[in-house]
Amino acid sequence: MTKTVNHVVTRPGRKPGDADVQIPVAQDLTTVPGIRQRDADVSFYSRVYPQETQNIEKAADRQWVWSVYSEETLQHRKRHDELNEPLVDAAAVSGDLEPTGTPTGEDITDAIRLKARELGFGEVGFTKFDRRYTYTGKKRWVKYEHAICLALEQDYVQTQSLPSMDAEFAHFGTYEIEGALLLDLADYIRSLGYHAQVHSPNDNSAPYIPMFVAAGLGQLGANGQLLSPHFGSRARIALITTDALVTYDEPIDYGIHQFCQVCQVCVNRCPGRALLAEKVWWRGVEKNKLIYERCRPVMARYDGCAVCMKVCPIQRFGMPAVMEHYVATGEVLGKGTHLLEGYTFLERGYFGPGELPQFDRQFFEIPHGRNEEWLFQQFKEKLMNEGLPPEEEIVGFAKQVRNILVKGNSTIGDE
Ligand code: SF4
Ligand code: SF4
C-alpha cells in the first residue's frame, strides 16, 4: 500500500563528490526531529544520577569476557589492544596541545567538514557538547564546548558475515584506523589556530549517540545504535571537541523513531532476547532499551554477536532504499528473507527467519557490577550459605579488595 510522503530529507552523498541523496519520510512515520525527549528530566538524571562508563560500572563482566573468549578472539583482542593503546593515550592528552596556526576569526565549519570527509569519515556533524551526558570520571577532562561528530564506516562485506571473526577484524580494524584519523583531524584544526580534543571511541567521555542525533546524522534505532543514512549502524563513532568558531547542525526526523516500531527485525532476531519491542522513557528520552545482561553473555561467546547490526535493513540496504520501499509498498525492505534475517552461529549452525538459538539459564549467569561489588556479592553469598569463613580467608578477601582499589578504574575498553 502506497504511503503519503510527509517530507523529504536531503543529505550529502556517501563519498565526497557523490550527488546528494533524497530520503522520503512517510506521513505515518513522522514524529519529531531527533528523538522524543524531556529536557528537564535529562538534566535531573544527569545531576542526581550521573552516568559512568560501562568500562567502570560493568568492569566485572568486562574482565570475565576474557575468560570465555576463544583462542583466536583472545589473540586478536590482545593484538588490537597493543596497536590501539598509543592512539588512545594520544587522544587522552590531545586537548592540552596548543594550536600551531593563527586563527582568522572566521567560521571554519566547512573547512573541518571538508577535511573530515577527505580523511574518510562518512558522516560529519556539529553540535554543542552536551555536558549532561559526560561520564563522571571525565567531567574535568572535557575542555571545549563544540562537538564535531564523526562516523567511520566499517567494511560492508565483512559486516554481512556477522557474527564471525572476519566481522570482528572489521570492527576492531575500523577503530584502529579511526583512532589515527581523529588525531590527524585534530592536528588540522590546530593548524587553523584552535584547540582540538579527541574523544576516543575506545575511551568514551560520554554516550556519543545523543550528540550525533542532535547534529542530524541519524536517529536511534531499536537496536540501540545510531542509524545514519548511508550505512546505518555499520560505523564506529567518535567526537572531537574544539573552541573553533563553528555552526551547529539541526536534528532531523528521518522517520526512524516510528519505523523501528514497524520493522522490529532486530528485536525478533536477537539471539539473547535482549532487545525490547516497546519504547520506554529512560533518563528523559523515549527509546527501545537493551537489556545488557541478556546481551553480554552472547557477545562474549559468539564473536561479538552484533546480529542486531547485521539484520538491520538500514545497515544492509541504506536509508534511501528502505524509505523509498516503505513509501511505495508500506513494507520493510528484506523483512522475512534469508538474505536479511539469516545468520550462522558458530558450531550451532544456521538460523533463518523465525529460528533462534536456545540458551539455558546458566548461560546468562555472569559477574555483575564493578569488580569490588562483584567480590562483595560473592563474599556475602558465602557468608549466608556457609557462615563465617576462617580468618585467613577474610584477610584474603580484604587483600583482593585492596588490590582492586589500588589498581583503580580504567575508562578504556572495547567501545
Ligand atoms: S549483540 Fe547479539 S545479543 Fe546483543 S543485542 Fe545485539 S543481537 Fe542481541
Ligand atoms: S532492524 Fe529494524 S527495528 Fe531494528 S534498528 Fe534496524 S530498522 Fe530499527
Short mmCIF file of C-alpha atoms and ligand atoms in Angstrom, two decimals:
data_model
loop_
_atom_site.label_atom_id
_atom_site.label_comp_id
_atom_site.label_asym_id
_atom_site.label_seq_id
_atom_site.Cartn_x
_atom_site.Cartn_y
_atom_site.Cartn_z
CA MET A 1 0.00 0.00 0.00
CA THR A 2 1.45 3.33 -1.09
CA LYS A 3 2.17 5.84 1.67
CA THR A 4 1.86 9.60 1.64
CA VAL A 5 5.21 11.38 1.91
CA ASN A 6 5.34 13.96 4.70
CA HIS A 7 8.77 15.41 3.93
CA VAL A 8 11.96 14.61 2.03
CA VAL A 9 15.37 14.76 3.74
CA THR A 10 18.32 15.75 1.54
CA ARG A 11 21.75 14.57 2.67
CA PRO A 12 25.24 14.67 1.15
CA GLY A 13 26.25 11.63 -0.94
CA ARG A 14 28.10 8.71 0.58
CA LYS A 15 31.57 9.77 -0.60
CA PRO A 16 32.97 13.25 -1.30
CA GLY A 17 31.88 14.26 -4.81
CA ASP A 18 28.81 11.95 -4.84
CA ALA A 19 25.45 13.58 -5.60
CA ASP A 20 23.12 14.40 -2.71
CA VAL A 21 20.59 11.73 -1.75
CA GLN A 22 16.87 12.20 -1.09
CA ILE A 23 15.12 10.27 1.69
CA PRO A 24 11.31 10.35 1.60
CA VAL A 25 9.70 10.13 5.05
CA ALA A 26 6.16 8.73 5.08
CA GLN A 27 3.46 10.57 6.98
CA ASP A 28 2.80 7.65 9.33
CA LEU A 29 6.50 7.54 10.29
CA THR A 30 6.76 11.22 11.10
CA THR A 31 7.37 12.06 14.76
CA VAL A 32 9.93 14.69 15.88
CA PRO A 33 13.37 15.78 14.68
CA GLY A 34 15.99 13.73 16.55
CA ILE A 35 14.33 11.95 19.45
CA ARG A 36 11.44 12.45 21.85
CA GLN A 37 12.98 14.00 24.92
CA ARG A 38 12.03 15.69 28.20
CA ASP A 39 14.78 18.19 28.70
CA ALA A 40 14.11 18.78 32.39
CA ASP A 41 14.33 15.01 33.03
CA VAL A 42 17.63 14.70 31.17
CA SER A 43 19.03 17.48 33.37
CA PHE A 44 17.59 15.94 36.57
CA TYR A 45 19.07 12.49 35.94
CA SER A 46 22.38 13.99 34.92
CA ARG A 47 22.60 15.90 38.20
CA VAL A 48 21.19 13.33 40.64
CA TYR A 49 22.19 10.07 38.93
CA PRO A 50 25.22 10.92 36.77
CA GLN A 51 26.36 8.18 34.42
CA GLU A 52 29.69 6.40 34.45
CA THR A 53 31.26 4.46 31.57
CA GLN A 54 30.44 0.77 31.38
CA ASN A 55 34.18 0.15 31.41
CA ILE A 56 33.96 1.07 35.11
CA GLU A 57 30.33 0.32 36.02
CA LYS A 58 30.43 -3.11 34.36
CA ALA A 59 34.10 -3.90 34.97
CA ALA A 60 33.35 -7.34 36.44
CA ASP A 61 31.83 -8.77 33.28
CA ARG A 62 34.26 -6.88 31.08
CA GLN A 63 37.03 -8.76 32.83
CA TRP A 64 35.08 -12.02 32.73
CA VAL A 65 34.74 -11.96 28.92
CA TRP A 66 38.48 -12.63 28.59
CA SER A 67 37.93 -15.98 30.32
CA VAL A 68 35.37 -17.18 27.74
CA TYR A 69 36.97 -15.84 24.55
CA SER A 70 38.08 -18.41 22.00
CA GLU A 71 41.85 -18.60 21.49
CA GLU A 72 41.53 -16.75 18.17
CA THR A 73 39.46 -13.95 19.73
CA LEU A 74 41.86 -13.71 22.66
CA GLN A 75 44.89 -13.27 20.40
CA HIS A 76 43.06 -10.81 18.19
CA ARG A 77 41.92 -8.69 21.15
CA LYS A 78 45.44 -8.64 22.61
CA ARG A 79 46.89 -7.54 19.29
CA HIS A 80 44.22 -4.87 18.89
CA ASP A 81 44.83 -3.50 22.38
CA GLU A 82 48.57 -3.26 21.71
CA LEU A 83 48.00 -1.39 18.44
CA ASN A 84 45.30 0.80 19.90
CA GLU A 85 46.99 1.82 23.14
CA PRO A 86 49.21 4.59 21.70
CA LEU A 87 46.19 6.05 19.85
CA VAL A 88 44.06 6.11 23.00
CA ASP A 89 46.95 7.60 25.01
CA ALA A 90 47.49 10.34 22.41
CA ALA A 91 43.78 11.17 22.41
CA ALA A 92 43.78 11.47 26.21
CA VAL A 93 46.27 14.38 26.15
CA SER A 94 45.21 15.92 22.82
CA GLY A 95 43.16 18.67 24.48
CA ASP A 96 46.29 20.06 26.15
CA LEU A 97 48.13 20.69 22.87
CA GLU A 98 48.39 24.31 21.77
CA PRO A 99 47.28 25.45 18.30
CA THR A 100 50.05 25.61 15.71
CA GLY A 101 48.42 28.19 13.41
CA THR A 102 46.86 31.62 13.73
CA PRO A 103 43.06 31.90 13.85
CA THR A 104 41.37 34.18 11.31
CA GLY A 105 38.23 34.60 13.42
CA GLU A 106 36.12 33.14 10.61
CA ASP A 107 33.68 30.25 10.92
CA ILE A 108 35.59 27.09 9.92
CA THR A 109 32.73 24.59 9.87
CA ASP A 110 33.04 23.97 6.12
CA ALA A 111 36.82 23.59 6.26
CA ILE A 112 36.59 20.98 9.03
CA ARG A 113 33.75 19.12 7.30
CA LEU A 114 35.67 19.02 4.02
CA LYS A 115 38.86 17.80 5.67
CA ALA A 116 37.00 15.15 7.68
CA ARG A 117 35.28 13.85 4.54
CA GLU A 118 38.61 13.81 2.68
CA LEU A 119 40.12 11.76 5.50
CA GLY A 120 37.32 9.21 5.06
CA PHE A 121 34.67 9.99 7.65
CA GLY A 122 31.30 9.17 6.09
CA GLU A 123 29.19 11.35 8.40
CA VAL A 124 30.30 14.66 9.90
CA GLY A 125 28.13 16.96 12.03
CA PHE A 126 28.40 19.79 14.54
CA THR A 127 26.58 20.38 17.81
CA LYS A 128 27.15 21.53 21.37
CA PHE A 129 28.97 19.05 23.58
CA ASP A 130 26.10 18.24 25.93
CA ARG A 131 27.82 18.07 29.32
CA ARG A 132 24.78 16.43 30.87
CA TYR A 133 25.88 13.18 29.25
CA THR A 134 29.50 13.35 30.42
CA TYR A 135 30.68 10.31 32.37
CA THR A 136 31.56 11.07 35.99
CA GLY A 137 35.24 10.27 35.59
CA LYS A 138 35.54 12.51 32.52
CA LYS A 139 33.78 15.63 33.81
CA ARG A 140 37.01 17.52 34.41
CA TRP A 141 38.66 16.14 31.29
CA VAL A 142 36.34 17.66 28.68
CA LYS A 143 37.70 21.09 27.74
CA TYR A 144 35.86 22.59 24.77
CA GLU A 145 32.21 23.27 24.10
CA HIS A 146 31.68 22.43 20.42
CA ALA A 147 31.41 18.79 19.37
CA ILE A 148 32.33 17.50 15.93
CA CYS A 149 30.57 14.15 15.44
CA LEU A 150 32.45 11.74 13.19
CA ALA A 151 31.37 8.32 11.89
CA LEU A 152 33.75 5.96 10.07
CA GLU A 153 32.10 3.21 8.05
CA GLN A 154 33.32 -0.35 8.54
CA ASP A 155 33.67 -2.80 5.67
CA TYR A 156 30.33 -3.79 4.11
CA VAL A 157 31.14 -7.37 3.08
CA GLN A 158 32.85 -8.33 6.35
CA THR A 159 29.93 -6.87 8.32
CA GLN A 160 27.39 -9.06 6.49
CA SER A 161 29.20 -12.16 7.83
CA LEU A 162 28.30 -11.25 11.45
CA PRO A 163 28.77 -12.93 13.85
CA SER A 164 32.24 -14.03 12.72
CA MET A 165 35.91 -13.39 13.29
CA ASP A 166 36.04 -11.73 9.88
CA ALA A 167 33.47 -9.19 11.08
CA GLU A 168 35.46 -8.73 14.30
CA PHE A 169 38.53 -7.91 12.20
CA ALA A 170 36.43 -5.19 10.54
CA HIS A 171 35.06 -3.97 13.88
CA PHE A 172 38.40 -3.57 15.67
CA GLY A 173 40.30 -2.69 12.49
CA THR A 174 37.95 0.27 11.94
CA TYR A 175 38.72 1.52 15.45
CA GLU A 176 42.44 1.34 14.72
CA ILE A 177 42.07 3.37 11.53
CA GLU A 178 39.68 5.82 13.17
CA GLY A 179 41.97 6.44 16.14
CA ALA A 180 44.72 7.65 13.77
CA LEU A 181 42.36 9.70 11.56
CA LEU A 182 40.97 11.53 14.59
CA LEU A 183 44.47 12.59 15.60
CA ASP A 184 45.11 13.82 12.03
CA LEU A 185 41.90 15.87 12.03
CA ALA A 186 42.75 17.37 15.42
CA ASP A 187 46.19 18.37 14.05
CA TYR A 188 44.44 20.08 11.14
CA ILE A 189 42.15 22.06 13.49
CA ARG A 190 45.20 23.14 15.50
CA SER A 191 46.88 24.27 12.26
CA LEU A 192 43.90 26.60 11.75
CA GLY A 193 44.60 28.17 15.14
CA TYR A 194 42.24 26.34 17.52
CA HIS A 195 42.32 23.68 20.22
CA ALA A 196 41.02 20.18 19.46
CA GLN A 197 40.38 17.35 21.93
CA VAL A 198 39.94 13.81 20.62
CA HIS A 199 37.28 11.73 22.38
CA SER A 200 38.43 8.22 21.57
CA PRO A 201 35.87 5.60 20.57
CA ASN A 202 37.68 3.28 22.99
CA ASP A 203 37.85 5.67 25.94
CA ASN A 204 34.47 7.38 25.73
CA SER A 205 33.80 10.62 27.57
CA ALA A 206 30.02 10.19 27.22
CA PRO A 207 27.49 8.21 25.24
CA TYR A 208 28.07 9.81 21.84
CA ILE A 209 24.80 8.88 20.08
CA PRO A 210 22.69 11.71 21.62
CA MET A 211 25.09 14.25 20.11
CA PHE A 212 25.05 12.54 16.70
CA VAL A 213 21.25 12.70 16.79
CA ALA A 214 21.37 16.38 17.78
CA ALA A 215 23.72 17.00 14.84
CA GLY A 216 21.22 15.43 12.43
CA LEU A 217 23.43 12.48 11.47
CA GLY A 218 20.77 9.86 12.10
CA GLN A 219 18.33 8.61 14.73
CA LEU A 220 18.49 5.98 17.46
CA GLY A 221 17.39 2.53 16.30
CA ALA A 222 15.62 -0.13 18.33
CA ASN A 223 18.97 -1.96 18.36
CA GLY A 224 20.44 0.83 20.48
CA GLN A 225 22.65 2.01 17.64
CA LEU A 226 22.81 5.18 15.56
CA LEU A 227 21.08 4.61 12.21
CA SER A 228 22.68 7.00 9.75
CA PRO A 229 21.54 7.50 6.14
CA HIS A 230 24.21 5.62 4.16
CA PHE A 231 25.44 2.82 6.38
CA GLY A 232 23.00 2.62 9.29
CA SER A 233 24.94 1.38 12.28
CA ARG A 234 27.81 -0.11 10.24
CA ALA A 235 30.15 2.55 11.58
CA ARG A 236 32.33 3.43 14.54
CA ILE A 237 31.59 6.80 16.08
CA ALA A 238 33.78 9.32 17.89
CA LEU A 239 33.98 13.02 18.73
CA ILE A 240 36.40 15.89 18.60
CA THR A 241 35.63 18.94 20.72
CA THR A 242 37.02 22.34 19.85
CA ASP A 243 36.94 26.05 20.67
CA ALA A 244 36.91 26.94 16.95
CA LEU A 245 34.07 29.06 15.62
CA VAL A 246 31.59 26.57 14.10
CA THR A 247 27.90 26.45 13.17
CA TYR A 248 25.68 23.76 14.68
CA ASP A 249 23.58 21.40 12.59
CA GLU A 250 19.96 20.63 13.47
CA PRO A 251 18.35 17.30 14.41
CA ILE A 252 16.35 15.62 11.63
CA ASP A 253 13.31 13.36 11.56
CA TYR A 254 14.29 10.52 9.21
CA GLY A 255 11.22 8.55 10.33
CA ILE A 256 13.36 6.02 12.21
CA HIS A 257 11.76 6.59 15.61
CA GLN A 258 8.50 5.13 14.26
CA PHE A 259 9.95 2.92 11.52
CA CYS A 260 11.60 0.70 14.14
CA GLN A 261 8.19 0.02 15.69
CA VAL A 262 7.01 -1.26 12.30
CA CYS A 263 10.22 -3.14 11.46
CA GLN A 264 11.23 -4.95 14.69
CA VAL A 265 13.61 -7.23 12.79
CA CYS A 266 16.48 -6.81 15.27
CA VAL A 267 14.10 -7.35 18.21
CA ASN A 268 12.85 -10.62 16.73
CA ARG A 269 16.26 -11.88 15.57
CA CYS A 270 18.30 -11.13 18.71
CA PRO A 271 19.65 -14.49 19.96
CA GLY A 272 19.85 -13.20 23.54
CA ARG A 273 16.28 -11.79 23.53
CA ALA A 274 17.96 -8.63 24.79
CA LEU A 275 16.02 -6.04 22.78
CA LEU A 276 12.64 -4.72 23.84
CA ALA A 277 9.81 -4.22 21.36
CA GLU A 278 8.21 -1.29 23.18
CA LYS A 279 9.85 2.04 23.85
CA VAL A 280 10.26 3.22 27.43
CA TRP A 281 11.17 6.59 28.95
CA TRP A 282 14.73 6.31 30.24
CA ARG A 283 16.63 9.22 31.76
CA GLY A 284 14.38 11.69 29.94
CA VAL A 285 14.49 10.05 26.49
CA GLU A 286 11.97 7.75 24.79
CA LYS A 287 13.76 4.72 23.37
CA ASN A 288 13.89 0.95 22.98
CA LYS A 289 16.12 -0.23 25.83
CA LEU A 290 18.64 -3.04 25.56
CA ILE A 291 18.96 -5.49 28.45
CA TYR A 292 22.72 -5.56 28.93
CA GLU A 293 22.72 -8.77 30.99
CA ARG A 294 20.97 -10.67 28.16
CA CYS A 295 23.34 -9.35 25.53
CA ARG A 296 26.78 -9.62 27.13
CA PRO A 297 26.92 -13.42 27.55
CA VAL A 298 26.07 -13.83 23.86
CA MET A 299 28.50 -11.19 22.63
CA ALA A 300 31.34 -12.65 24.67
CA ARG A 301 30.92 -16.22 23.43
CA TYR A 302 29.83 -15.65 19.82
CA ASP A 303 32.38 -13.41 18.09
CA GLY A 304 30.87 -10.16 19.34
CA CYS A 305 27.39 -11.27 18.07
CA ALA A 306 26.05 -7.95 16.65
CA VAL A 307 23.27 -9.82 14.85
CA CYS A 308 21.25 -6.67 15.65
CA MET A 309 23.58 -4.71 13.37
CA LYS A 310 23.66 -7.36 10.62
CA VAL A 311 19.89 -7.82 10.27
CA CYS A 312 19.02 -4.11 10.22
CA PRO A 313 17.67 -3.15 6.78
CA ILE A 314 19.07 0.38 7.13
CA GLN A 315 22.53 -1.13 7.59
CA ARG A 316 22.05 -3.62 4.76
CA PHE A 317 20.39 -1.50 2.07
CA GLY A 318 20.85 2.12 3.21
CA MET A 319 18.15 4.53 4.37
CA PRO A 320 17.13 5.95 0.95
CA ALA A 321 16.30 2.49 -0.47
CA VAL A 322 14.49 1.36 2.69
CA MET A 323 12.39 4.51 2.97
CA GLU A 324 11.57 4.54 -0.78
CA HIS A 325 10.42 0.93 -0.49
CA TYR A 326 8.26 1.76 2.53
CA VAL A 327 6.60 4.68 0.72
CA ALA A 328 5.94 2.50 -2.35
CA THR A 329 4.68 -0.62 -0.56
CA GLY A 330 4.13 0.07 3.16
CA GLU A 331 6.57 -2.80 3.85
CA VAL A 332 10.03 -3.21 5.35
CA LEU A 333 12.62 -3.99 2.68
CA GLY A 334 14.04 -7.51 3.17
CA LYS A 335 11.92 -8.39 6.22
CA GLY A 336 11.29 -12.11 6.46
CA THR A 337 14.01 -13.00 3.90
CA HIS A 338 17.06 -15.19 4.50
CA LEU A 339 19.22 -12.50 2.91
CA LEU A 340 18.44 -10.02 5.66
CA GLU A 341 17.49 -12.13 8.64
CA GLY A 342 19.63 -15.30 8.33
CA TYR A 343 22.82 -15.80 10.32
CA THR A 344 25.21 -18.55 11.30
CA PHE A 345 26.13 -19.05 14.95
CA LEU A 346 29.49 -20.81 15.28
CA GLU A 347 29.03 -24.55 15.97
CA ARG A 348 25.25 -24.14 16.35
CA GLY A 349 24.70 -23.68 12.63
CA TYR A 350 22.40 -21.55 10.51
CA PHE A 351 19.26 -19.78 11.76
CA GLY A 352 16.79 -18.49 9.20
CA PRO A 353 13.80 -16.19 9.72
CA GLY A 354 11.73 -17.31 12.73
CA GLU A 355 14.53 -19.52 14.13
CA LEU A 356 16.62 -18.60 17.17
CA PRO A 357 19.36 -20.38 19.12
CA GLN A 358 18.33 -21.53 22.60
CA PHE A 359 20.35 -20.98 25.78
CA ASP A 360 19.73 -22.26 29.29
CA ARG A 361 19.57 -20.06 32.40
CA GLN A 362 23.16 -20.75 33.44
CA PHE A 363 24.37 -19.31 30.16
CA PHE A 364 23.24 -15.88 31.36
CA GLU A 365 24.83 -16.08 34.80
CA ILE A 366 27.80 -13.74 34.57
CA PRO A 367 29.56 -11.38 37.02
CA HIS A 368 27.80 -8.04 37.57
CA GLY A 369 28.77 -4.50 38.51
CA ARG A 370 32.20 -3.17 39.41
CA ASN A 371 34.97 -5.63 40.30
CA GLU A 372 34.81 -4.85 44.03
CA GLU A 373 31.00 -5.03 44.02
CA TRP A 374 31.10 -8.47 42.45
CA LEU A 375 33.65 -9.62 45.03
CA PHE A 376 31.43 -8.35 47.88
CA GLN A 377 28.43 -10.07 46.34
CA GLN A 378 30.23 -13.41 46.25
CA PHE A 379 31.51 -12.93 49.81
CA LYS A 380 28.00 -12.11 51.03
CA GLU A 381 26.59 -15.26 49.43
CA LYS A 382 29.34 -17.35 51.01
CA LEU A 383 28.54 -15.85 54.44
CA MET A 384 24.85 -16.60 54.02
CA ASN A 385 25.40 -20.15 52.80
CA GLU A 386 28.43 -21.29 54.79
CA GLY A 387 28.63 -18.96 57.80
CA LEU A 388 31.73 -17.10 58.94
CA PRO A 389 34.83 -18.24 57.00
CA PRO A 390 38.24 -18.85 58.64
CA GLU A 391 40.28 -15.74 59.48
CA GLU A 392 42.84 -16.28 56.69
CA GLU A 393 40.01 -16.29 54.15
CA ILE A 394 38.69 -12.96 55.48
CA VAL A 395 42.19 -11.48 55.23
CA GLY A 396 42.49 -12.90 51.69
CA PHE A 397 39.21 -11.21 50.78
CA ALA A 398 40.41 -7.87 52.20
CA LYS A 399 43.64 -8.17 50.20
CA GLN A 400 41.70 -8.83 46.99
CA VAL A 401 39.54 -5.75 47.59
CA ARG A 402 42.62 -3.65 48.34
CA ASN A 403 44.33 -4.84 45.13
CA ILE A 404 41.30 -3.81 43.10
CA LEU A 405 41.12 -0.40 44.77
CA VAL A 406 44.86 0.23 44.42
CA LYS A 407 44.76 -0.74 40.75
CA GLY A 408 41.94 1.78 40.25
CA ASN A 409 39.40 2.04 37.47
CA SER A 410 40.18 2.24 33.79
CA THR A 411 37.88 4.08 31.44
CA ILE A 412 39.49 2.35 28.48
CA GLY A 413 37.59 -0.50 26.84
CA ASP A 414 36.40 -2.06 23.61
CA GLU A 415 33.79 0.53 22.66
S1 SF4 B 1 24.72 -8.13 20.20
FE1 SF4 B 1 23.51 -10.00 19.85
S2 SF4 B 1 22.68 -10.49 21.85
FE2 SF4 B 1 23.34 -8.37 21.94
S3 SF4 B 1 21.53 -7.16 21.44
FE3 SF4 B 1 22.66 -7.47 19.53
S4 SF4 B 1 21.76 -9.32 18.65
FE4 SF4 B 1 21.15 -9.26 20.78
S1 SF4 B 2 16.36 -3.76 12.46
FE1 SF4 B 2 14.54 -2.54 12.15
S2 SF4 B 2 13.83 -2.17 14.24
FE2 SF4 B 2 15.93 -2.79 14.39
S3 SF4 B 2 17.14 -0.90 14.39
FE3 SF4 B 2 17.03 -1.63 12.27
S4 SF4 B 2 15.28 -0.54 11.43
FE4 SF4 B 2 15.08 -0.40 13.64
#
